[in-house]
PDB file of C-alpha atoms in Angstrom:
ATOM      1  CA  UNK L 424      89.428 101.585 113.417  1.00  0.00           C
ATOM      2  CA  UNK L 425      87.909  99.248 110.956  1.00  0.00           C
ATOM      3  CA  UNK L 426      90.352  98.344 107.738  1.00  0.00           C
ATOM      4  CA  UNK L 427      93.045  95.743 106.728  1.00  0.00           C
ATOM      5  CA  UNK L 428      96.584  96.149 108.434  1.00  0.00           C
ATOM      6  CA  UNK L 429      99.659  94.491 107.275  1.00  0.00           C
ATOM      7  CA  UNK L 430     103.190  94.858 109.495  1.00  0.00           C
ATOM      8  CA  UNK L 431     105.584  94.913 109.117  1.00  0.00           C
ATOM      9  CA  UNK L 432     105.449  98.291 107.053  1.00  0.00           C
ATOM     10  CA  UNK L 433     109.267  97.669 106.222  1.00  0.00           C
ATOM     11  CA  UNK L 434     111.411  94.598 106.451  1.00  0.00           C
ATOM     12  CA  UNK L 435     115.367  94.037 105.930  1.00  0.00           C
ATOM     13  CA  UNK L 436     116.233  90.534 106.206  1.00  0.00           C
ATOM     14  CA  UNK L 437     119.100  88.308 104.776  1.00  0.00           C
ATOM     15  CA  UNK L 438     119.015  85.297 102.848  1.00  0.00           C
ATOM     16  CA  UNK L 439     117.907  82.383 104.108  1.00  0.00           C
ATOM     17  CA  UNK L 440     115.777  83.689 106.784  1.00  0.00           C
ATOM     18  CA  UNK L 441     111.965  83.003 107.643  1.00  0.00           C
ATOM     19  CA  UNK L 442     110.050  86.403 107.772  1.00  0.00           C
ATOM     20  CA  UNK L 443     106.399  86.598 108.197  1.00  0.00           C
ATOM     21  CA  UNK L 444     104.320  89.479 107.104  1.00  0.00           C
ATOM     22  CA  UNK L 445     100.922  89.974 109.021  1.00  0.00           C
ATOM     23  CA  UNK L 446      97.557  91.064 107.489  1.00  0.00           C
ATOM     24  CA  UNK L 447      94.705  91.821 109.656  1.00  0.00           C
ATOM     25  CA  UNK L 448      91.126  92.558 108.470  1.00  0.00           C
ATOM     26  CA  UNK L 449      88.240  94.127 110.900  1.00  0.00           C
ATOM     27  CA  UNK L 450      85.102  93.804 108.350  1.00  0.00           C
ATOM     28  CA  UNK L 451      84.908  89.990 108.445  1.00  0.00           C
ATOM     29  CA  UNK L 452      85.601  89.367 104.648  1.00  0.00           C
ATOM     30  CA  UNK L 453      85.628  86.061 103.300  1.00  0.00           C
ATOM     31  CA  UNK L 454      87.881  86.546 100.738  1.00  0.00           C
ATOM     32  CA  UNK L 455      91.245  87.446 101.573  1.00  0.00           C
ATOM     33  CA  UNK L 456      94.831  87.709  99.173  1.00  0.00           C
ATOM     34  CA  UNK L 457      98.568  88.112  98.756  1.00  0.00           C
ATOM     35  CA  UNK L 458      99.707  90.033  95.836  1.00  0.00           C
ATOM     36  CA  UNK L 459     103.488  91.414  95.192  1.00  0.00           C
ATOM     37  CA  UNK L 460     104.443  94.281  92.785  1.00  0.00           C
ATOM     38  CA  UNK L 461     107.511  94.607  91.216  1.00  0.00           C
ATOM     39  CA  UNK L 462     108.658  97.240  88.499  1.00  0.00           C
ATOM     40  CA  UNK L 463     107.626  95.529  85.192  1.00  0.00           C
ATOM     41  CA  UNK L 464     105.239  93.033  86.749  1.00  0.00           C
ATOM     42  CA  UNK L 465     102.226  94.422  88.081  1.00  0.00           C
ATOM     43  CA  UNK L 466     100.761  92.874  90.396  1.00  0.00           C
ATOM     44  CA  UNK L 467     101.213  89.242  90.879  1.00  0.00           C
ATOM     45  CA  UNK L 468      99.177  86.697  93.246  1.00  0.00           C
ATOM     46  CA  UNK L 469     100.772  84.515  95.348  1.00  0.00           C
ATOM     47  CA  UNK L 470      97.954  83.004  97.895  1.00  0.00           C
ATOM     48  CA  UNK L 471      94.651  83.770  98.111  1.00  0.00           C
ATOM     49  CA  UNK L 472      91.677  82.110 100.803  1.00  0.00           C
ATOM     50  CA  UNK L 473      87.925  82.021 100.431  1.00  0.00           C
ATOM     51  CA  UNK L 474      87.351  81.282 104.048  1.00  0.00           C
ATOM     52  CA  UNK L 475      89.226  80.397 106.949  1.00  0.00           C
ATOM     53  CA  UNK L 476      90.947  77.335 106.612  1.00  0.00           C
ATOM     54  CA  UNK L 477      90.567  76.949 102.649  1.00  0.00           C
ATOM     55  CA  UNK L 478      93.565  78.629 100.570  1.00  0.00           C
ATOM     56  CA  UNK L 479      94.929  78.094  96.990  1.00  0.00           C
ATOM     57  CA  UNK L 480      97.835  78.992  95.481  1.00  0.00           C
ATOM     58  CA  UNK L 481      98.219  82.155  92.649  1.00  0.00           C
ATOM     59  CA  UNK L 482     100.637  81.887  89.998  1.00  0.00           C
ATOM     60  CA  UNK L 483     103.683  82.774  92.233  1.00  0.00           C
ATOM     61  CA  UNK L 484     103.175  80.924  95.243  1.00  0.00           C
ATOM     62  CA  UNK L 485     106.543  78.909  95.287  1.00  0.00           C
ATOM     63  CA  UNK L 486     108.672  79.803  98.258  1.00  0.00           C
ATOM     64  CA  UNK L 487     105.814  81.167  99.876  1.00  0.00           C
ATOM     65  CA  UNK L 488     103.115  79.817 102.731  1.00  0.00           C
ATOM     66  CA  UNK L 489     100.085  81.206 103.928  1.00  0.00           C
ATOM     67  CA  UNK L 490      97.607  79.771 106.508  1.00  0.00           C
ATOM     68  CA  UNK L 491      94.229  81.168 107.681  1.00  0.00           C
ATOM     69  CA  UNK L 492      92.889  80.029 111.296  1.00  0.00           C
ATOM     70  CA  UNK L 493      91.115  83.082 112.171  1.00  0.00           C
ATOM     71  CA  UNK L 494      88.922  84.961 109.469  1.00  0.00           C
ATOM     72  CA  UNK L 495      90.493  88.214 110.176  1.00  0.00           C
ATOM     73  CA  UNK L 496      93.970  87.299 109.683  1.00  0.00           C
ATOM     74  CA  UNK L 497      95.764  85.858 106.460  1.00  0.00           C
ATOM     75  CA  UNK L 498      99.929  85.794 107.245  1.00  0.00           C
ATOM     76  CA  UNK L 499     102.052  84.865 104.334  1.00  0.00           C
ATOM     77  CA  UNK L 500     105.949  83.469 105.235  1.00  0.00           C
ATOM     78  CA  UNK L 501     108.741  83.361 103.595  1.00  0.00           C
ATOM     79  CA  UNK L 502     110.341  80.198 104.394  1.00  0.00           C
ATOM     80  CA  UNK L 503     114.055  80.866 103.532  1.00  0.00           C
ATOM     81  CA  UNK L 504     113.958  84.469 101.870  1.00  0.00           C
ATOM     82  CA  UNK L 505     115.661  84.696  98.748  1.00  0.00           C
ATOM     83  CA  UNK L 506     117.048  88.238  97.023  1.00  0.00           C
ATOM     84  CA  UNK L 507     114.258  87.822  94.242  1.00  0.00           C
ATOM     85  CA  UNK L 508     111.610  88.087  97.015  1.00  0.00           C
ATOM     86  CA  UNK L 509     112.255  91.867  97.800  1.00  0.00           C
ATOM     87  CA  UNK L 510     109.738  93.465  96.566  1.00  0.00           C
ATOM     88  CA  UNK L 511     106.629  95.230  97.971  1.00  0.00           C
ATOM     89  CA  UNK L 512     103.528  92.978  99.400  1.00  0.00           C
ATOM     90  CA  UNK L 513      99.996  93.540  99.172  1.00  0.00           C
ATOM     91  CA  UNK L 514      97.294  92.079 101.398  1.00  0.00           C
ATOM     92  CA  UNK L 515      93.555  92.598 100.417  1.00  0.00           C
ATOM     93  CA  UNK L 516      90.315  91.449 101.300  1.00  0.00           C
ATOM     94  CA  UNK L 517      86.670  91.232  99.735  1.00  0.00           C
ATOM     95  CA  UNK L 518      83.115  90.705 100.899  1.00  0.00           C
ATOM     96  CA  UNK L 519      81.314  90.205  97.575  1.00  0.00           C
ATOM     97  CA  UNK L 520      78.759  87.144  98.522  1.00  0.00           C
ATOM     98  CA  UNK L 521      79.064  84.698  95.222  1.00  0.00           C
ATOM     99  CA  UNK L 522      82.641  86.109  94.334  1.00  0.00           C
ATOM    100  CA  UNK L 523      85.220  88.583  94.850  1.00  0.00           C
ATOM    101  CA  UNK L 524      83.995  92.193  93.540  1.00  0.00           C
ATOM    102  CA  UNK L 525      86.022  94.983  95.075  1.00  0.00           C
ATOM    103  CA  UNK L 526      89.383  94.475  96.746  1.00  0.00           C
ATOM    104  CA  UNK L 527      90.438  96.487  99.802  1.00  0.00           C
ATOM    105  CA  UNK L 528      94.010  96.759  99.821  1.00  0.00           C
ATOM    106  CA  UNK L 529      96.477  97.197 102.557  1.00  0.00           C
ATOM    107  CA  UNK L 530      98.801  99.699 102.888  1.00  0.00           C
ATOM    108  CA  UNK L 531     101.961  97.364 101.437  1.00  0.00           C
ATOM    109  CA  UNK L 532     104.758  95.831 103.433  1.00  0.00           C
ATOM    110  CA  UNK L 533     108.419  96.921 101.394  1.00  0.00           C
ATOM    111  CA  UNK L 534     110.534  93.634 101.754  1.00  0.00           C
ATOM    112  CA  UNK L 535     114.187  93.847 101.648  1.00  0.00           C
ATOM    113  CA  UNK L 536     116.254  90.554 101.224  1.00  0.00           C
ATOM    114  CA  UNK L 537     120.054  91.535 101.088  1.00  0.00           C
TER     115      UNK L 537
ATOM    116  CA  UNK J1095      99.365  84.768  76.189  1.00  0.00           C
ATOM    117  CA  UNK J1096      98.937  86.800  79.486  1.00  0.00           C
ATOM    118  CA  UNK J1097      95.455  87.364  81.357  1.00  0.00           C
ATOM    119  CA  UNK J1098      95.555  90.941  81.112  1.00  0.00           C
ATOM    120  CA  UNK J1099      97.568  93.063  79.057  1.00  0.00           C
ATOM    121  CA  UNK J1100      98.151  96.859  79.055  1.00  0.00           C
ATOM    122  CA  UNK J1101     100.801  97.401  76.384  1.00  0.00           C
ATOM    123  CA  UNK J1102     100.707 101.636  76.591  1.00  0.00           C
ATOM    124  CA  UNK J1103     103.901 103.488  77.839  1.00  0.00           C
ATOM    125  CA  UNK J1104     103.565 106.206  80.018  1.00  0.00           C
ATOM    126  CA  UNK J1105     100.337 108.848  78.844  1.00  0.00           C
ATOM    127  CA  UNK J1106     101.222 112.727  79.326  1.00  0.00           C
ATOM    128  CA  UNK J1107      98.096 114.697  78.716  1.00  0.00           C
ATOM    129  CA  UNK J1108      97.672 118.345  79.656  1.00  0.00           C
ATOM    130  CA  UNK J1109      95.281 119.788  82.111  1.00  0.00           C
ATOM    131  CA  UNK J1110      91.822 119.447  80.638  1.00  0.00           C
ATOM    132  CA  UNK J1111      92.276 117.271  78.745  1.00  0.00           C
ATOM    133  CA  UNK J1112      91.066 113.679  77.774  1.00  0.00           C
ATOM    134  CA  UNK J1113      93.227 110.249  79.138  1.00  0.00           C
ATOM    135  CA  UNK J1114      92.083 106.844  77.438  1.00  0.00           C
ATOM    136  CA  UNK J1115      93.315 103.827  78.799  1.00  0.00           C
ATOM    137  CA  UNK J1116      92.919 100.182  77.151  1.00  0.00           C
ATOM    138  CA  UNK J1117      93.170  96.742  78.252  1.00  0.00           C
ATOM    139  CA  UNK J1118      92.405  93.823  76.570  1.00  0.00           C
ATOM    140  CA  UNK J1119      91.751  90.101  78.524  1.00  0.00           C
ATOM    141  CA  UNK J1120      92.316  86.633  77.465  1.00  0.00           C
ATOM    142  CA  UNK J1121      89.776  84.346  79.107  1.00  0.00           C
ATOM    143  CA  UNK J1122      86.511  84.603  76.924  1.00  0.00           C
ATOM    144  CA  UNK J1123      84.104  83.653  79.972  1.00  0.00           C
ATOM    145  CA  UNK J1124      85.141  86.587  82.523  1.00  0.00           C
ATOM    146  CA  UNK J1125      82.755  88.650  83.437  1.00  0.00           C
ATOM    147  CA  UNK J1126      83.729  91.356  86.061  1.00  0.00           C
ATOM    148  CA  UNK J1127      85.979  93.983  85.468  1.00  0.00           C
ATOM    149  CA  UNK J1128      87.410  96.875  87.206  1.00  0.00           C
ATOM    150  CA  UNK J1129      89.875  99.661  86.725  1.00  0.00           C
ATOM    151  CA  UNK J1130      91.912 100.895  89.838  1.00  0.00           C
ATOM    152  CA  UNK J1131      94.346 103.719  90.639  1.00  0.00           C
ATOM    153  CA  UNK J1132      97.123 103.808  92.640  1.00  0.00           C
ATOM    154  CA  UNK J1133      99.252 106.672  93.468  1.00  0.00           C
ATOM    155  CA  UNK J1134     103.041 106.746  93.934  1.00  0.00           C
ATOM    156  CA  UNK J1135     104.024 104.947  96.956  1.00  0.00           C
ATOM    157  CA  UNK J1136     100.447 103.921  97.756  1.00  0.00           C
ATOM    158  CA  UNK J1137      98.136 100.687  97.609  1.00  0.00           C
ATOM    159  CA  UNK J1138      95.677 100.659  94.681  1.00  0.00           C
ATOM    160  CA  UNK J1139      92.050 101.712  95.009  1.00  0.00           C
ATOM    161  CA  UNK J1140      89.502 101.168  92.955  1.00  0.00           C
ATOM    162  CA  UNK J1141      87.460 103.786  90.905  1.00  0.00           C
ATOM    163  CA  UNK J1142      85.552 101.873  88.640  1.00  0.00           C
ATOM    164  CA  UNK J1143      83.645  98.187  88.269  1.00  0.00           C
ATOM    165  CA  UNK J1144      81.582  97.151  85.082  1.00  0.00           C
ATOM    166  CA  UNK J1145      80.021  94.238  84.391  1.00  0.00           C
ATOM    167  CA  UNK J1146      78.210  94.596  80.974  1.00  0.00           C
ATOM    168  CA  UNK J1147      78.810  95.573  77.439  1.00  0.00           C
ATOM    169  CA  UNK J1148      78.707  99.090  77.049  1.00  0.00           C
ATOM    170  CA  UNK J1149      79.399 102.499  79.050  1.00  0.00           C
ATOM    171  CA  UNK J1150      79.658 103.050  82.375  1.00  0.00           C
ATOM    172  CA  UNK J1151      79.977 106.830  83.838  1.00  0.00           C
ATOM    173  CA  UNK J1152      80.766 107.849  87.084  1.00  0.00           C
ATOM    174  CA  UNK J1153      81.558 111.512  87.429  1.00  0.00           C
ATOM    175  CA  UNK J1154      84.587 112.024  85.137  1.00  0.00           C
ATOM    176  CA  UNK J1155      85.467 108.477  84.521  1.00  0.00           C
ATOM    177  CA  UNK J1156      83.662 106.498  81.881  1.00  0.00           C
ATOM    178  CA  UNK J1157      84.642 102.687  81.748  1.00  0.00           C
ATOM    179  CA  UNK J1158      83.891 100.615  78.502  1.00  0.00           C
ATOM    180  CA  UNK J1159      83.611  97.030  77.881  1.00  0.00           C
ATOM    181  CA  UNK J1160      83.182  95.404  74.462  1.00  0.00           C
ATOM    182  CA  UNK J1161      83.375  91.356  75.420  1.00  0.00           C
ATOM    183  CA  UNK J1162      83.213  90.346  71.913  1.00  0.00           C
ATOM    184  CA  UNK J1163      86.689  92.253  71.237  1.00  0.00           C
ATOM    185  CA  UNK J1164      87.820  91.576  75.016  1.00  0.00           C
ATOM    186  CA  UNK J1165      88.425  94.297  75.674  1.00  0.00           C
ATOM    187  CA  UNK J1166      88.046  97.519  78.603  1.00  0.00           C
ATOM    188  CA  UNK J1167      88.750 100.757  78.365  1.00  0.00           C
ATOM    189  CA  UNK J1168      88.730 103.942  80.723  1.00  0.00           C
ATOM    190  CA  UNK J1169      88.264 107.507  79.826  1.00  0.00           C
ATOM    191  CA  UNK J1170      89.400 110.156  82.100  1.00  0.00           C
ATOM    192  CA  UNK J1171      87.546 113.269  80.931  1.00  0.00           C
ATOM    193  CA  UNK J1172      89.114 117.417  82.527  1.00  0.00           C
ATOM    194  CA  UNK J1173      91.994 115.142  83.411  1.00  0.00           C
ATOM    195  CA  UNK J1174      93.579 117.068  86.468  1.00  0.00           C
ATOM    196  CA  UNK J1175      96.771 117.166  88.230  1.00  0.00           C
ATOM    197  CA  UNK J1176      95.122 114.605  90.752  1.00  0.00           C
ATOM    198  CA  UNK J1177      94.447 112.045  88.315  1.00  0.00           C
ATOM    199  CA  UNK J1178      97.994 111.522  87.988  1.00  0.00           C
ATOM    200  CA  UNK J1179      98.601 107.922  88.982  1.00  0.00           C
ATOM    201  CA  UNK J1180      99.187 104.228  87.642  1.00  0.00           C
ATOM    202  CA  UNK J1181      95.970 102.658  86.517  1.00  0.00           C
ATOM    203  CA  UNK J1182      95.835  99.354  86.755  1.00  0.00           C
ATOM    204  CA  UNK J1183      92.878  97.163  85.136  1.00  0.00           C
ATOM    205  CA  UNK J1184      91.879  94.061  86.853  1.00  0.00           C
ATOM    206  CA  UNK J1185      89.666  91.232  85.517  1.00  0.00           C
ATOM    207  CA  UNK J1186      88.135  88.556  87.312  1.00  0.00           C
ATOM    208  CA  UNK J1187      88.973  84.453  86.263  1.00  0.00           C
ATOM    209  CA  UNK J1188      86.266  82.889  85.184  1.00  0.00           C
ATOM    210  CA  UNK J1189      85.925  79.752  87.813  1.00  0.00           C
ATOM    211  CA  UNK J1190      88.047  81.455  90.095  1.00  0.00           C
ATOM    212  CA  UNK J1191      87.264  83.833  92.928  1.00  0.00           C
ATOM    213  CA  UNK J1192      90.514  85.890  92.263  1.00  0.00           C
ATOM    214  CA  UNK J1193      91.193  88.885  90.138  1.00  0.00           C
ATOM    215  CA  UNK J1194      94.172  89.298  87.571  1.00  0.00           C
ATOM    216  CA  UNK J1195      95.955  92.699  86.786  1.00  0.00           C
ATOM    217  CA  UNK J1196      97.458  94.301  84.013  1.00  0.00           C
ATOM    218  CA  UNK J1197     100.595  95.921  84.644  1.00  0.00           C
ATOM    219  CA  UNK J1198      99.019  98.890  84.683  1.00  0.00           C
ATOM    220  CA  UNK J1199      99.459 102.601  83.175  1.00  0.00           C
ATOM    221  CA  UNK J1200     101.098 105.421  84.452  1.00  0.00           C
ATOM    222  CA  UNK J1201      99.222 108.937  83.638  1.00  0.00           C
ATOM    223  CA  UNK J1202     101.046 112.478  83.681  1.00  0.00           C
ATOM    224  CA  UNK J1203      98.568 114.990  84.257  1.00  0.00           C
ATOM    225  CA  UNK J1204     100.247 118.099  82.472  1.00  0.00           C
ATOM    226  CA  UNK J1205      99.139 121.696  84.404  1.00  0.00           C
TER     227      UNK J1205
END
């Protein structure tokens, strides 16, 4: 079926461990992102991509890398997980030609860092 | 001063009712904006884009935009139980193909 797919749907980890969270996108979207929500933040970005191999940082990016080979997919790792990186992850993609319009989000990844 | 602000608390309205939701922005030269809902538990969706000054309807949402006062709103008119959600309003940099959100609104539809 056609859509954006993150996994894993839930993590546990521990501190200091490299977790990866995959995002997968079937409508060839250019634009793809990384947001995180936590209670009293919203939603904050943390990587975003216009096209496969081009990616820029969003205003909480440290900690975090992304890379983008393959159009479709956009994974984002945590290099050495810390506890203030549980929270839940977003993945979303957009089409709009010129610009990002409407975001199609996944369906979250809950991350866990005890 | 952040990108987008929603400053409300929690909005109870009864069945039937009208829900107005307000978000101002900070960056003058934005110009696409977008309200979206998300239900407990779930990833956000959106319900509503504008792009000029003015109204825009769509069924019973009506989104307003007055970029002199930066500034969007969203009216929920024969609010029902289903409407109940977190709305969160997201504007688009200007110069930058990303969107920022408010911290969005949570809406108690009362039967």
């Amino acid at each position: 079926d056609a859509g954006i797919t993150q996994s894993p749907r839930y993590k546990i980890t521990e501190t200091g461990r490299q977790v990866t969270l995959m995002c997968h996108q079937t409508w060839s979207h250019s634009y793809m992102f990384w947001y995180r929500q936590d209670l009293g933040h919203g939603l904050r970005l943390i990587y975003y991509s216009a096209a496969a191999d081009i990616t820029d940082k969003g205003e909480v990016s440290d900690g975090y890398v992304v890379s983008r080979s393959k159009t479709e997919n956009f994974p984002l790792t945590l290099e050495s997980a810390t506890r203030s990186q549980t929270s839940v992850y977003f993945c979303a993609s957009s089409g709009k030609a010129g610009g990002i319009g409407e975001l199609f989000f996944g369906e979250g990844s809950r991350l866990t860092v005890l | 001063q952040k990108e987008v602000e929603q400053n409300s608390g929690p909005l109870s309205v009864p069945e039937g009712a009208i829900a107005s939701l307000n978000c101002t922005y900070s960056d003058r030269g934005s110009q696409s904006f977008f309200w979206y809902r998300q239900y407990s538990g779930k990833s956000p969706e959106l319900i509503m884009s504008i792009y000029s000054n003015g109204d825009k309807e769509d069924g019973r949402f009506t989104a307003q935009l007055n970029k002199a006062s930066q500034y969007v709103s969203l009216l929920i008119r024969d609010s029902q139980p289903s409407d109940s959600a977190t709305y969160l309003c997201a504007v688009n940099v200007y110069g930058n193909n990303r969107l920022a959100f408010g911290k969005g609104n949570q809406v108690v539809v009362i039967p």
